[in-house]
Amino acid sequence: GVARVAVYNLAGQRVVDLLKEQLGTGTHRAHWDGRDESGGPLASGTYVVHLTMGRLEATEKVLLLR
């Protein structure tokens, strides 16, 4: 199904979509270099990564250190 991986700040604002595409069965990876949607660097701090794929949802906090 269509998978979406997005990064949000703690205020709940989406800062970047890492992945939004149809994926097949198997293991997949998404890489985040600490930049926002326009390519600007984000400040150090806690962010939330949210995965949605069909009815499956997962959320994890991540710490960005510069």
Phi, psi and omega in degrees: 000181179283125179253141175228128175238120182231151178249134181237150171277176184289347175277357178088009179272132178289129179256332177195145169264120179276330186204136174203086184199167177284127180238146176272181178294145177129189181266137180225157180230150173231137182247135176236126182261014177082019180249157178273186184301326182270001177095001179279146180289140177267157180288154173302145178155189181265135178230164181242127176256127184238126177253132174230130176210104184063234178272354181276132174224141177217142181227136178222143172274142176229153180248121177262120179243131179251000000 
